[in-house]
Tab-separated table of C-alpha atoms in Angstrom:
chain	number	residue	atom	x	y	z
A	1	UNK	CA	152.213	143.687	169.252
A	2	UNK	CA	149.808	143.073	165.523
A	3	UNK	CA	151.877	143.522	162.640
A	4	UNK	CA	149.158	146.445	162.275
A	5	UNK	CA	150.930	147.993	165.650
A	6	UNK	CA	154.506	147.033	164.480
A	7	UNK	CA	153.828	148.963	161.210
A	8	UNK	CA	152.745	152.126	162.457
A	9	UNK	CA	156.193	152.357	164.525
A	10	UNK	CA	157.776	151.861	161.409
A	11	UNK	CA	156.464	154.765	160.097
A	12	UNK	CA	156.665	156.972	162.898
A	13	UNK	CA	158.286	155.854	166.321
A	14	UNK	CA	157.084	159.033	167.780
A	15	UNK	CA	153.477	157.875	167.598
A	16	UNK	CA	151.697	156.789	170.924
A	17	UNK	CA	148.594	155.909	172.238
A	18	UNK	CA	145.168	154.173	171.119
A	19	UNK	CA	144.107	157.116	168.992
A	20	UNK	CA	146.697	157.441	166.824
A	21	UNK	CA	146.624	152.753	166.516
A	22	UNK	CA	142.732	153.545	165.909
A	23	UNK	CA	143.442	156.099	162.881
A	24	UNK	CA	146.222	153.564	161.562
A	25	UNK	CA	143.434	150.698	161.641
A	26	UNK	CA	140.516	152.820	159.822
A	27	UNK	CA	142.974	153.874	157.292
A	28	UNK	CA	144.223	150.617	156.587
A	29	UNK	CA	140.583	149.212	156.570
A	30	UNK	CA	139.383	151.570	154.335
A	31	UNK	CA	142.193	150.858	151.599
A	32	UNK	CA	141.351	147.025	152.054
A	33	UNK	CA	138.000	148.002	150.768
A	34	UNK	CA	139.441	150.208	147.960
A	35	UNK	CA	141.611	147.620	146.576
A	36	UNK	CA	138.783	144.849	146.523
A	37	UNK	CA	136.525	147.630	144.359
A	38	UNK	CA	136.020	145.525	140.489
A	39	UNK	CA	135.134	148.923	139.054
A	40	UNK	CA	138.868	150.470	139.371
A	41	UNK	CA	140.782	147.509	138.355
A	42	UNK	CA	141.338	143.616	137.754
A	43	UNK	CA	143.367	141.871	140.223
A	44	UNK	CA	145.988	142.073	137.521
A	45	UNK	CA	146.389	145.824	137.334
A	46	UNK	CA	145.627	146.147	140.801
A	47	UNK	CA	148.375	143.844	141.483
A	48	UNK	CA	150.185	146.237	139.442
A	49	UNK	CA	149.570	149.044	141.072
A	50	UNK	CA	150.485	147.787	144.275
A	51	UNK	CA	153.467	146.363	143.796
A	52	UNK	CA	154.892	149.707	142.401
A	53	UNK	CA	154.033	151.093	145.680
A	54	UNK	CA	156.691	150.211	147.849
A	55	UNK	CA	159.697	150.252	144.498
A	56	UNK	CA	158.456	153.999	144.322
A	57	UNK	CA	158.095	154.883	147.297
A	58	UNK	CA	154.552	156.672	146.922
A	59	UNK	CA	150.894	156.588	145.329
A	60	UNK	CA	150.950	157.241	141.526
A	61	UNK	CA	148.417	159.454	139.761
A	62	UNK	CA	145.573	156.956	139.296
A	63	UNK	CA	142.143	156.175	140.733
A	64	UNK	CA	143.668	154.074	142.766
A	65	UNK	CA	145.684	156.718	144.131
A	66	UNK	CA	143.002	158.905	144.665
A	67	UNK	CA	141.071	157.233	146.438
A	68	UNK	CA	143.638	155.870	148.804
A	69	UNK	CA	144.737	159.114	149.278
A	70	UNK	CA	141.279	160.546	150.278
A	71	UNK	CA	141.158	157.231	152.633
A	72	UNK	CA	144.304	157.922	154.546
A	73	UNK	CA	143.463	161.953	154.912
A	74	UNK	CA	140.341	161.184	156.686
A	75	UNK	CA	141.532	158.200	158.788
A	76	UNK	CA	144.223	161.482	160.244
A	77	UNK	CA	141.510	164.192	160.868
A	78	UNK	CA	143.895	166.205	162.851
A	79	UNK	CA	147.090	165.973	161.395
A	80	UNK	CA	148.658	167.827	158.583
A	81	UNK	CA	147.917	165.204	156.169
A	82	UNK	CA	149.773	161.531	155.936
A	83	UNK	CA	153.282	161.444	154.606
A	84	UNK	CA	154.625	158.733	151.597
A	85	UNK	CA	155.855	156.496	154.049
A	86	UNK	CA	152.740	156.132	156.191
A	87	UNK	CA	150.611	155.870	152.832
A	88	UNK	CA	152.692	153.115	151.682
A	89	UNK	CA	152.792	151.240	155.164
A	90	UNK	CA	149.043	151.618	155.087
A	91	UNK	CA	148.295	150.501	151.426
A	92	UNK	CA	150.955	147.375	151.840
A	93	UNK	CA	149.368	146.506	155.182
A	94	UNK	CA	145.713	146.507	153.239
A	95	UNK	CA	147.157	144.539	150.670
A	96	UNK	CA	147.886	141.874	153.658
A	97	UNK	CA	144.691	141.975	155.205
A	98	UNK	CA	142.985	141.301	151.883
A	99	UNK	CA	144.907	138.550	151.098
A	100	UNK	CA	144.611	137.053	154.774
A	101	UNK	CA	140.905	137.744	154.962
A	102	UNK	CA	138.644	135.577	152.539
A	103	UNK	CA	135.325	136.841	153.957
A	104	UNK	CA	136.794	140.530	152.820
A	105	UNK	CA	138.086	139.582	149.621
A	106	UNK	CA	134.301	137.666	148.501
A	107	UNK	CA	132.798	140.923	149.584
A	108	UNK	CA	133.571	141.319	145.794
A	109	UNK	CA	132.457	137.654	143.760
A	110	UNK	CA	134.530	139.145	140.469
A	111	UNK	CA	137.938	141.177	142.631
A	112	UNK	CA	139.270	137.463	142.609
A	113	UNK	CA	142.209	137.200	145.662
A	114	UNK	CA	143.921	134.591	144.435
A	115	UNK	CA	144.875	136.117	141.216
A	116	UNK	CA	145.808	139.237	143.199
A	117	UNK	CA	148.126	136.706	145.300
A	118	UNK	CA	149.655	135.196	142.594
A	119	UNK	CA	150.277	138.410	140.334
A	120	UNK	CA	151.525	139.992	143.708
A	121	UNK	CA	153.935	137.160	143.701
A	122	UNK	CA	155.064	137.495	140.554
A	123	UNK	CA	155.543	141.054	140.768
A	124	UNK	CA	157.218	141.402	144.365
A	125	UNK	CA	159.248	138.407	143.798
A	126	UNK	CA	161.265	140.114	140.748
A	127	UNK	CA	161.656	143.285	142.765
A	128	UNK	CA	165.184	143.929	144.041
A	129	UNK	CA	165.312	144.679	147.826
A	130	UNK	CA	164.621	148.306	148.752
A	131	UNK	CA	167.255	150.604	150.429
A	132	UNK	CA	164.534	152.138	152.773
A	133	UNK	CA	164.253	149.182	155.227
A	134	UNK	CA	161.771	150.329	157.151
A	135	UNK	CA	159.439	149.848	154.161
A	136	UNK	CA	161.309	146.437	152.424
A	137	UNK	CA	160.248	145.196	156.004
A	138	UNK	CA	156.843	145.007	155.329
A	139	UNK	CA	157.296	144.189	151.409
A	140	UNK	CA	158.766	141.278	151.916
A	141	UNK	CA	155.816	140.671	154.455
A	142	UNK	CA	153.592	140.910	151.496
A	143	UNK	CA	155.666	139.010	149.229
A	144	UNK	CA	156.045	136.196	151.512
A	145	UNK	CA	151.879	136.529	152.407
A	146	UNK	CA	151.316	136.220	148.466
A	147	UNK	CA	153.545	133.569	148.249
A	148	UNK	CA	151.717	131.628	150.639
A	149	UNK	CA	148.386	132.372	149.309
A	150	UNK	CA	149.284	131.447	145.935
A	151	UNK	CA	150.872	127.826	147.011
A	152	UNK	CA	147.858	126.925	149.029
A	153	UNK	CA	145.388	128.342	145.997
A	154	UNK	CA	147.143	125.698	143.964
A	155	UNK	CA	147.600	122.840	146.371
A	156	UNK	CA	143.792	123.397	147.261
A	157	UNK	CA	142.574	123.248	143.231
A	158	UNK	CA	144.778	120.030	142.577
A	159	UNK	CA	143.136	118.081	145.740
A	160	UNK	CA	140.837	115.193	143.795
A	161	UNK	CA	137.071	115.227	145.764
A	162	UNK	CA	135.271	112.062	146.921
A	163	UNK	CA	131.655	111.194	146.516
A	164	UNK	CA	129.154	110.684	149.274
A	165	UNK	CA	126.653	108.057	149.575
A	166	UNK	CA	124.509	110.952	150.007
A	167	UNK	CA	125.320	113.329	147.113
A	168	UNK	CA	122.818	114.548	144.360
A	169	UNK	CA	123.424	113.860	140.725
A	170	UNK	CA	124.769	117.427	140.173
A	171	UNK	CA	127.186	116.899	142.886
A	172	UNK	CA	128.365	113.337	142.124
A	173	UNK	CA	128.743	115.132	138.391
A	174	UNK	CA	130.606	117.849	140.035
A	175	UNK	CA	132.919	115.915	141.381
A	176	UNK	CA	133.285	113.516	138.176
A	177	UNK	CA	134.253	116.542	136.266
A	178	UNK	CA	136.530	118.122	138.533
A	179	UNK	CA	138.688	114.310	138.735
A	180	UNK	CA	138.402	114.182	134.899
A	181	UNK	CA	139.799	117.690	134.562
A	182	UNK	CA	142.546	116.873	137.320
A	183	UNK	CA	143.176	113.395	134.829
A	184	UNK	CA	143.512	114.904	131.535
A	185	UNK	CA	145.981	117.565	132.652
A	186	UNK	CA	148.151	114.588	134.029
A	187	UNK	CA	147.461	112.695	130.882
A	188	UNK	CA	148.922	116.175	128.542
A	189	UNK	CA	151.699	116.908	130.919
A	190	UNK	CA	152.931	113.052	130.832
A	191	UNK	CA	152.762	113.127	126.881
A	192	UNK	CA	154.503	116.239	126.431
A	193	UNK	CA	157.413	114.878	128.903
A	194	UNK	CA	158.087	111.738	126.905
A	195	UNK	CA	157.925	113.592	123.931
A	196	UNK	CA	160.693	115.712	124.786
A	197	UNK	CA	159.988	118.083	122.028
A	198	UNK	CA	159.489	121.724	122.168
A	199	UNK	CA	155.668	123.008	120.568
A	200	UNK	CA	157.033	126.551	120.846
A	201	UNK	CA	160.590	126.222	119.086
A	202	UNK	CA	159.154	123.343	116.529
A	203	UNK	CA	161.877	120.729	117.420
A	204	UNK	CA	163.281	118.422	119.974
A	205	UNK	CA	165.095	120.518	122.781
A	206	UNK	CA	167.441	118.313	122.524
A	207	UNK	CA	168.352	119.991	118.525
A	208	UNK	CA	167.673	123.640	120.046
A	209	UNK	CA	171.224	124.015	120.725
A	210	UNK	CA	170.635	127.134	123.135
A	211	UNK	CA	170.144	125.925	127.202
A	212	UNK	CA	168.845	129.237	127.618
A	213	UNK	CA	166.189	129.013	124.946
A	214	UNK	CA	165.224	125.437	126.528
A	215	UNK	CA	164.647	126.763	129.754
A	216	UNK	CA	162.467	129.366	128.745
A	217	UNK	CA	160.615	127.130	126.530
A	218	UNK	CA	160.353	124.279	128.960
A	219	UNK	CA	158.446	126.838	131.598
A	220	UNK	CA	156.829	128.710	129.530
A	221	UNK	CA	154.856	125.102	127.499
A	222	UNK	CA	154.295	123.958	130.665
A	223	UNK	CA	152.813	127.160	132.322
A	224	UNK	CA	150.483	126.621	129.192
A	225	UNK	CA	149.186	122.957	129.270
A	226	UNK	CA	148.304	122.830	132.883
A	227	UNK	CA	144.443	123.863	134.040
A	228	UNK	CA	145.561	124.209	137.348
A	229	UNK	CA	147.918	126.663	139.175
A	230	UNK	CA	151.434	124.753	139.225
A	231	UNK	CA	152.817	123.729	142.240
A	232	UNK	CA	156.650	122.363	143.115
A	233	UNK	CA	157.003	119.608	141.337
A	234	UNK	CA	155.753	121.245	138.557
A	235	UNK	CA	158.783	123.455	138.792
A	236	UNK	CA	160.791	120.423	139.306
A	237	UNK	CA	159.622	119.100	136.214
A	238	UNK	CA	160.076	122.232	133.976
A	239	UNK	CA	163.920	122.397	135.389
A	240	UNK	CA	164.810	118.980	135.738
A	241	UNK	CA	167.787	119.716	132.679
A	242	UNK	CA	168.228	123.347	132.872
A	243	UNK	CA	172.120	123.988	134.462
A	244	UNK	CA	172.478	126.302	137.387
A	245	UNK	CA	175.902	127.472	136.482
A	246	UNK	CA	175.866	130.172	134.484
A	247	UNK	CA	173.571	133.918	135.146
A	248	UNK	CA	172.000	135.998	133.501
A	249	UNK	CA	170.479	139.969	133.829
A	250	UNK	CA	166.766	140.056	131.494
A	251	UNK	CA	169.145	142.045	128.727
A	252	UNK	CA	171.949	139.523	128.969
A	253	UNK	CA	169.195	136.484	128.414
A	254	UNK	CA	166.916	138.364	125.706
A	255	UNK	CA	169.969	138.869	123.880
A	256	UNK	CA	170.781	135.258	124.094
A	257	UNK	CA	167.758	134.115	122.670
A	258	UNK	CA	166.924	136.474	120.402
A	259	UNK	CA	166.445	134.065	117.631
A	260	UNK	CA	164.275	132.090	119.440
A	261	UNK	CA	162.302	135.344	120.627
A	262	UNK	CA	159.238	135.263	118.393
A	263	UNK	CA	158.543	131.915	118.780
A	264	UNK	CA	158.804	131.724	122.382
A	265	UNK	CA	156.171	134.732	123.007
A	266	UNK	CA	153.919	133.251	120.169
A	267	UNK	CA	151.042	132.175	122.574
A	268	UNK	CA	151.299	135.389	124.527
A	269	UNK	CA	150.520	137.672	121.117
A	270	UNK	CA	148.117	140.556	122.136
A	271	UNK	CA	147.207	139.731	124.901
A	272	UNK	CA	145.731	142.738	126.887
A	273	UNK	CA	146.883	141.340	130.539
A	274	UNK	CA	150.786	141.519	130.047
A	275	UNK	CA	150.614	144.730	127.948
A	276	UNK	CA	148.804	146.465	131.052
A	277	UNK	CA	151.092	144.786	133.721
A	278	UNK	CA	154.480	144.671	132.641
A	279	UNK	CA	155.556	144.419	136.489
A	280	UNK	CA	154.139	141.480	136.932
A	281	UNK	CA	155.198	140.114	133.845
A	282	UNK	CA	158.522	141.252	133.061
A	283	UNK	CA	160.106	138.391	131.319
A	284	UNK	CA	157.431	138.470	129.055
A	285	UNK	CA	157.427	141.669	128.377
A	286	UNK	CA	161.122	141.728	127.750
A	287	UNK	CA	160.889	138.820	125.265
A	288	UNK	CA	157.788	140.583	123.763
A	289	UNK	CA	160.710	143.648	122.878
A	290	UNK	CA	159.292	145.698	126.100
A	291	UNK	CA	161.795	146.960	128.400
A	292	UNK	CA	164.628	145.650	129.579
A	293	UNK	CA	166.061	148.529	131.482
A	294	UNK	CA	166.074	149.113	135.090
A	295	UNK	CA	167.410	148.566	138.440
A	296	UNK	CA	165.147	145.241	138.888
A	297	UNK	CA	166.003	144.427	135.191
A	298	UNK	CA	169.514	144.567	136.121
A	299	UNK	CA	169.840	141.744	138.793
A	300	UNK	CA	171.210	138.605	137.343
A	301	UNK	CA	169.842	135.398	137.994
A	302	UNK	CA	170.374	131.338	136.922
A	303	UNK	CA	169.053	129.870	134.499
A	304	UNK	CA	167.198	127.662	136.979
A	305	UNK	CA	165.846	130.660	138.147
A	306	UNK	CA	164.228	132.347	134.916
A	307	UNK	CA	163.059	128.449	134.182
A	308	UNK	CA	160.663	129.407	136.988
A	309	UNK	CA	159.978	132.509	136.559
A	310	UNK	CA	158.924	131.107	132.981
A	311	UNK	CA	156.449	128.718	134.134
A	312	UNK	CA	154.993	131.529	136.946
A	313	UNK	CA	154.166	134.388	134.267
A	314	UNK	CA	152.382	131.509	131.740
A	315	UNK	CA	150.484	130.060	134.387
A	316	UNK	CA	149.321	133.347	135.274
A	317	UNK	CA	148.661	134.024	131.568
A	318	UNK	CA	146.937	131.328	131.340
A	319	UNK	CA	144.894	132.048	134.553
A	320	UNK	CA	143.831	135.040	133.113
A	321	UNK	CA	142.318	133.492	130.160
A	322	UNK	CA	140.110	131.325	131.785
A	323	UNK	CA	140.035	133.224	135.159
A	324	UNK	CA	137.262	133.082	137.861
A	325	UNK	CA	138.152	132.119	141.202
A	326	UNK	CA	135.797	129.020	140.958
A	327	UNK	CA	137.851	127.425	138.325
């Protein structure tokens, strides 16, 4: 059985035969093709939108929406119209195929599917688990899909090319470039660990005298100076000192910080992405005095934890900034 087959029983056991598979698979295709669309959103707020999906439990009153909704109504000719759950089966499941289907996803040079991977990620990944676990089934399918995507995005852009014995001067340049770009990052990164000293708070961490202001710091500096998606040891690096004893909700930690608030969000100052998508970025939002409430809000998590979860939302940031999915 397809996870395309395994989906529709989710939503409605009753279902049988190829008719009602075929309706599921036009539906499904159709939304695919709606989310890839560059005139309704960037990958960012479609990201967005998607990821609200499955926490709500049904389309919200956007384009988006619309057109999804016009999608899965004519994919079910003969039925009374689809309900919320097949809707948001169908639109997760689309959100799978685009991100498992590269020839799809460069129908569209500008949709970018790696960003919409990585703000997925970001986005799912601070989600708590849904009570409805017929549809946190396939959420955490698309969390773990995103995941993946965005891990091999950045192990594939950090991979240093060779020259050929055959290679034009614009290729040999090419790949000089790329190496150099790959070598100064490593060069920036290295300086900043000896250094030891926090650009954002204006002083050794070692003087900062909050662990909770440190870890923020460290991941958010570092989500900053690299020109490549992070990978591991990246996190590694940004946590190596941060203690994994002690939790923290988003209000609990802004609170903790607060002095260190305005510094730590100085980079981040205006900028249009994390004002439209404060799913996907809610620590920054939070430290940016956006909300704080909420049921996701409310899960408490180490300090190892929101270290990451620093260095993810910057590195998207800073995606964003220079983003095309050639760079």
């Amino acid at each position: 059985m397809s996870d395309m087959d395994r989906y529709l029983l989710l939503c409605d056991p009753q279902w049988e035969g190829a008719t009602s598979t075929q309706h599921w698979k036009k539906a499904v295709q159709g939304i695919s093709r709606v989310i890839v669309q560059t005139e309704l959103s960037s990958p960012w707020q479609m990201s967005e939108t998607v990821a609200r999906i499955p926490a709500e439990g049904k389309l919200g009153a956007n384009g988006f929406s619309t057109k999804v909704a016009e999608v899965a109504a004519s994919a079910l000719p003969d039925s009374s119209g689809p309900n919320d759950l097949f809707v948001c089966a169908c639109v997760i499941s689309a959100a799978v195929r685009v991100l498992e289907n590269r020839r799809l996803s460069n129908e569209s040079q500008l949709f970018g599917r790696d960003s919409f991977a990585v703000a997925l990620w970001s986005a799912l990944s601070f989600q708590k688990p849904l009570a409805e676990q017929r549809l946190e089934e396939i959420r955490a399918e698309l969390l773990y899909k995103a995941r993946r995507a965005g891990v091999e995005m950045a192990r594939e852009k950090r991979i240093r090319k060779s020259l050929t014995d055959d290679a034009s001067r614009d290729s040999e340049n090419e790949v000089l470039r790329w190496n150099a770009c790959l070598d100064r990052e490593e060069i920036e990164v290295l300086r900043w660990t000896l250094a030891d000293e926090s650009e954002l708070l204006g002083r050794p961490y070692a003087d900062v005298g909050r662990d909770e202001s440190v870890a923020l710091a460290r991941g958010l500096e570092l989500g900053q100076l690299l020109t490549r998606f992070p990978v591991f040891g990246h996190y590694q690096l940004a946590s190596r000192d941060v203690t994994p004893d002690r939790k923290f909700n988003l209000r609990e930690l802004v609170e903790v910080v607060d002095g260190d608030c305005e510094s730590l969000v100085a980079p981040f100052a205006g900028n249009a992405v994390i004002e439209n998508c404060p799913a996907t970025f809610p620590l920054l939002t939070a430290l940016r005095g956006g909300s704080k409430c909420g049921a996701d809000n409310a899960v408490k998590r180490t300090l190892v934890d929101w270290c990451g979860r620093a260095l993810l939302e910057s590195a998207i940031v800073r995606r964003s900034r220079w983003y095309r999915e050639g760079s």
